[in-house]
Amino acid sequence: MKAWAKRVVLFGVDGAGTFFEQTPTPNMDRIFKNGAVSRRTLTEMPTISAECWGSMLHGVDCRRHGLTNWATGKRPYPVDSPYPSVFRVIREQRPNAELASFCDWNNVNFGIIEDGLGVYKYHAKDYDLVEPAIEYINTHDFTMLYFHFDSVDHEGHAHGYGTPEHLAMISKNDEYIGKIVSAIEKRGWLEDTLILVEADHGGTPPDANGR
């Protein structure tokens, strides 16, 4: 990739932690073959979704942005906060930038990314985000796309982190990411697009008693 990027794509895989390395992810392996990878980076403490995504998207720790799972579902993030999201930073620097957020967990669109920025926000389950995202890529020369996939965390809560169900869903998310990246590649944009895949947190695998 060139030393600079015209576009940024951030894939957020909720609840994946460091479990990526325990299940097949051929698309991510291809994408990051010549890229930078860290398997032991702690996003935030406490390791809770809103605190973590808030810190990643706003660039400050949770003591400053103040986001919690409860707060992000109840009130929009203030547009005049001294800790703006990356979307607000881009908008202030590039008024005509095409920005979009495709989220399973709508708290991100509602309570973490500010309103009034002209960000295209789409909410659906993971599997229903892919085709609308590809349509958007085919019709917009974007500056930044953000994705929040939530099904991995659901499987972790339901069956345990590191279980076959949890790991299988990480592989399924890898398929989603592969399809979206292929759409970018078909547009001829892969060489000048920065692609990031991040987890907010992981979870403790079940013990011998299934707890």
GROMACS .gro file of C-alpha atoms in nm:
model
  211
    1MET     CA    1   0.000   0.000   0.000
    2LYS     CA    2   0.112   0.358  -0.059
    3ALA     CA    3   0.244   0.569   0.226
    4TRP     CA    4  -0.085   0.760   0.232
    5ALA     CA    5  -0.447   0.654   0.204
    6LYS     CA    6  -0.742   0.819   0.033
    7ARG     CA    7  -0.990   0.604   0.224
    8VAL     CA    8  -1.019   0.429   0.559
    9VAL     CA    9  -1.230   0.123   0.642
   10LEU     CA   10  -1.261   0.015   1.005
   11PHE     CA   11  -1.420  -0.322   1.073
   12GLY     CA   12  -1.523  -0.366   1.436
   13VAL     CA   13  -1.583  -0.726   1.546
   14ASP     CA   14  -1.747  -0.706   1.886
   15GLY     CA   15  -1.638  -0.968   2.138
   16ALA     CA   16  -1.369  -1.129   1.921
   17GLY     CA   17  -1.079  -1.047   2.153
   18THR     CA   18  -0.769  -1.245   2.054
   19PHE     CA   19  -0.975  -1.543   1.938
   20PHE     CA   20  -0.910  -1.454   1.572
   21GLU     CA   21  -0.601  -1.674   1.588
   22GLN     CA   22  -0.801  -1.982   1.699
   23THR     CA   23  -1.030  -2.011   1.395
   24PRO     CA   24  -0.988  -1.988   1.015
   25THR     CA   25  -0.991  -1.630   0.885
   26PRO     CA   26  -0.861  -1.661   0.527
   27ASN     CA   27  -0.982  -1.319   0.417
   28MET     CA   28  -0.818  -1.134   0.703
   29ASP     CA   29  -0.503  -1.343   0.654
   30ARG     CA   30  -0.492  -1.226   0.292
   31ILE     CA   31  -0.564  -0.863   0.377
   32PHE     CA   32  -0.300  -0.840   0.648
   33LYS     CA   33  -0.036  -1.066   0.493
   34ASN     CA   34   0.190  -0.763   0.449
   35GLY     CA   35   0.033  -0.547   0.717
   36ALA     CA   36   0.067  -0.484   1.089
   37VAL     CA   37  -0.104  -0.715   1.338
   38SER     CA   38  -0.121  -0.707   1.718
   39ARG     CA   39  -0.283  -0.991   1.911
   40ARG     CA   40  -0.226  -0.850   2.258
   41THR     CA   41  -0.349  -0.492   2.250
   42LEU     CA   42  -0.585  -0.387   2.530
   43THR     CA   43  -0.847  -0.141   2.407
   44GLU     CA   44  -0.974  -0.002   2.734
   45MET     CA   45  -1.053  -0.076   3.097
   46PRO     CA   46  -1.322  -0.173   3.175
   47THR     CA   47  -1.352  -0.401   2.872
   48ILE     CA   48  -1.715  -0.316   2.793
   49SER     CA   49  -1.847  -0.241   2.445
   50ALA     CA   50  -1.943   0.126   2.476
   51GLU     CA   51  -1.636   0.218   2.675
   52CYS     CA   52  -1.414   0.042   2.420
   53TRP     CA   53  -1.576   0.160   2.096
   54GLY     CA   54  -1.603   0.508   2.243
   55SER     CA   55  -1.231   0.514   2.317
   56MET     CA   56  -1.141   0.388   1.970
   57LEU     CA   57  -1.369   0.626   1.783
   58HIS     CA   58  -1.302   0.931   2.003
   59GLY     CA   59  -0.933   0.879   2.075
   60VAL     CA   60  -0.954   0.930   2.451
   61ASP     CA   61  -1.010   0.700   2.747
   62CYS     CA   62  -1.353   0.636   2.893
   63ARG     CA   63  -1.301   0.873   3.186
   64ARG     CA   64  -1.311   1.154   2.931
   65HIS     CA   65  -1.575   1.045   2.679
   66GLY     CA   66  -1.802   0.906   2.955
   67LEU     CA   67  -1.976   0.653   2.731
   68THR     CA   68  -2.143   0.343   2.875
   69ASN     CA   69  -2.377   0.082   2.729
   70TRP     CA   70  -2.666   0.251   2.912
   71ALA     CA   71  -2.577   0.606   2.805
   72THR     CA   72  -2.527   0.522   2.438
   73GLY     CA   73  -2.879   0.381   2.420
   74LYS     CA   74  -3.042   0.677   2.592
   75ARG     CA   75  -2.886   0.995   2.456
   76PRO     CA   76  -2.693   1.114   2.150
   77TYR     CA   77  -2.329   1.206   2.194
   78PRO     CA   78  -2.297   1.586   2.235
   79VAL     CA   79  -2.196   1.760   1.915
   80ASP     CA   80  -1.993   2.017   2.110
   81SER     CA   81  -1.791   1.771   2.319
   82PRO     CA   82  -1.420   1.853   2.353
   83TYR     CA   83  -1.363   1.486   2.261
   84PRO     CA   84  -1.504   1.455   1.908
   85SER     CA   85  -1.536   1.130   1.718
   86VAL     CA   86  -1.311   1.068   1.420
   87PHE     CA   87  -1.617   1.140   1.203
   88ARG     CA   88  -1.645   1.493   1.341
   89VAL     CA   89  -1.272   1.549   1.302
   90ILE     CA   90  -1.289   1.444   0.936
   91ARG     CA   91  -1.602   1.652   0.871
   92GLU     CA   92  -1.440   1.965   1.015
   93GLN     CA   93  -1.135   1.915   0.794
   94ARG     CA   94  -1.315   1.788   0.482
   95PRO     CA   95  -1.668   1.929   0.451
   96ASN     CA   96  -1.747   1.721   0.141
   97ALA     CA   97  -1.617   1.387   0.268
   98GLU     CA   98  -1.840   1.081   0.220
   99LEU     CA   99  -1.872   0.912   0.561
  100ALA     CA  100  -2.076   0.606   0.656
  101SER     CA  101  -2.139   0.377   0.952
  102PHE     CA  102  -2.296   0.031   0.913
  103CYS     CA  103  -2.383  -0.110   1.256
  104ASP     CA  104  -2.552  -0.412   1.405
  105TRP     CA  105  -2.544  -0.254   1.752
  106ASN     CA  106  -2.728   0.073   1.691
  107ASN     CA  107  -2.591   0.231   2.009
  108VAL     CA  108  -2.284   0.321   1.806
  109ASN     CA  109  -2.483   0.516   1.547
  110PHE     CA  110  -2.711   0.670   1.808
  111GLY     CA  111  -2.492   0.737   2.109
  112ILE     CA  112  -2.126   0.730   1.999
  113ILE     CA  113  -2.120   0.900   1.655
  114GLU     CA  114  -2.257   1.253   1.668
  115ASP     CA  115  -2.571   1.359   1.481
  116GLY     CA  116  -2.570   1.636   1.223
  117LEU     CA  117  -2.243   1.542   1.053
  118GLY     CA  118  -2.392   1.403   0.736
  119VAL     CA  119  -2.274   1.052   0.821
  120TYR     CA  120  -2.476   0.788   0.639
  121LYS     CA  121  -2.592   0.555   0.917
  122TYR     CA  122  -2.732   0.208   0.849
  123HIS     CA  123  -2.859  -0.034   1.113
  124ALA     CA  124  -2.921  -0.406   1.056
  125LYS     CA  125  -2.803  -0.748   1.168
  126ASP     CA  126  -2.452  -0.845   1.059
  127TYR     CA  127  -2.561  -1.054   0.765
  128ASP     CA  128  -2.789  -0.775   0.640
  129LEU     CA  129  -2.513  -0.514   0.643
  130VAL     CA  130  -2.302  -0.662   0.367
  131GLU     CA  131  -2.514  -0.600   0.056
  132PRO     CA  132  -2.614  -0.242   0.152
  133ALA     CA  133  -2.248  -0.171   0.223
  134ILE     CA  134  -2.143  -0.306  -0.117
  135GLU     CA  135  -2.411  -0.093  -0.283
  136TYR     CA  136  -2.279   0.211  -0.097
  137ILE     CA  137  -1.922   0.135  -0.207
  138ASN     CA  138  -2.037   0.097  -0.567
  139THR     CA  139  -2.203   0.440  -0.566
  140HIS     CA  140  -1.987   0.653  -0.332
  141ASP     CA  141  -1.619   0.744  -0.332
  142PHE     CA  142  -1.600   0.741   0.046
  143THR     CA  143  -1.345   0.882   0.288
  144MET     CA  144  -1.430   0.659   0.585
  145LEU     CA  145  -1.648   0.354   0.645
  146TYR     CA  146  -1.706   0.202   0.987
  147PHE     CA  147  -1.862  -0.139   1.051
  148HIS     CA  148  -1.985  -0.285   1.377
  149PHE     CA  149  -2.050  -0.661   1.370
  150ASP     CA  150  -2.218  -0.788   1.688
  151SER     CA  151  -2.292  -1.156   1.627
  152VAL     CA  152  -1.957  -1.278   1.762
  153ASP     CA  153  -2.026  -1.120   2.100
  154HIS     CA  154  -2.377  -1.267   2.100
  155GLU     CA  155  -2.230  -1.615   2.053
  156GLY     CA  156  -1.978  -1.551   2.327
  157HIS     CA  157  -2.251  -1.452   2.572
  158ALA     CA  158  -2.477  -1.739   2.468
  159HIS     CA  159  -2.226  -2.026   2.447
  160GLY     CA  160  -1.902  -1.900   2.602
  161TYR     CA  161  -1.599  -1.727   2.454
  162GLY     CA  162  -1.368  -1.961   2.271
  163THR     CA  163  -1.643  -2.220   2.219
  164PRO     CA  164  -1.702  -2.373   1.873
  165GLU     CA  165  -2.008  -2.148   1.824
  166HIS     CA  166  -1.812  -1.835   1.912
  167LEU     CA  167  -1.517  -1.926   1.690
  168ALA     CA  168  -1.742  -2.025   1.399
  169MET     CA  169  -1.903  -1.681   1.407
  170ILE     CA  170  -1.563  -1.515   1.386
  171SER     CA  171  -1.503  -1.714   1.068
  172LYS     CA  172  -1.844  -1.606   0.939
  173ASN     CA  173  -1.753  -1.242   1.006
  174ASP     CA  174  -1.433  -1.302   0.813
  175GLU     CA  175  -1.656  -1.391   0.515
  176TYR     CA  176  -1.845  -1.062   0.552
  177ILE     CA  177  -1.520  -0.867   0.564
  178GLY     CA  178  -1.391  -1.053   0.257
  179LYS     CA  179  -1.698  -0.963   0.051
  180ILE     CA  180  -1.675  -0.594   0.142
  181VAL     CA  181  -1.302  -0.577   0.072
  182SER     CA  182  -1.361  -0.750  -0.263
  183ALA     CA  183  -1.606  -0.474  -0.355
  184ILE     CA  184  -1.341  -0.214  -0.275
  185GLU     CA  185  -1.089  -0.408  -0.481
  186LYS     CA  186  -1.328  -0.420  -0.779
  187ARG     CA  187  -1.348  -0.041  -0.768
  188GLY     CA  188  -0.969  -0.029  -0.802
  189TRP     CA  189  -0.926   0.129  -0.460
  190LEU     CA  190  -0.746  -0.138  -0.262
  191GLU     CA  191  -0.399   0.013  -0.303
  192ASP     CA  192  -0.494   0.347  -0.150
  193THR     CA  193  -0.738   0.225   0.117
  194LEU     CA  194  -0.630   0.171   0.477
  195ILE     CA  195  -0.813  -0.133   0.617
  196LEU     CA  196  -0.837  -0.193   0.991
  197VAL     CA  197  -0.997  -0.483   1.180
  198GLU     CA  198  -1.036  -0.437   1.554
  199ALA     CA  199  -1.209  -0.608   1.844
  200ASP     CA  200  -1.334  -0.411   2.141
  201HIS     CA  201  -1.296  -0.689   2.397
  202GLY     CA  202  -1.293  -1.064   2.433
  203GLY     CA  203  -1.415  -1.287   2.713
  204THR     CA  204  -1.308  -1.561   2.951
  205PRO     CA  205  -1.340  -1.912   2.809
  206PRO     CA  206  -1.563  -2.153   3.007
  207ASP     CA  207  -1.396  -2.356   3.279
  208ALA     CA  208  -1.419  -2.733   3.316
  209ASN     CA  209  -1.772  -2.697   3.456
  210GLY     CA  210  -1.890  -2.481   3.167
  211ARG     CA  211  -1.894  -2.161   3.371
   0.00000   0.00000   0.00000
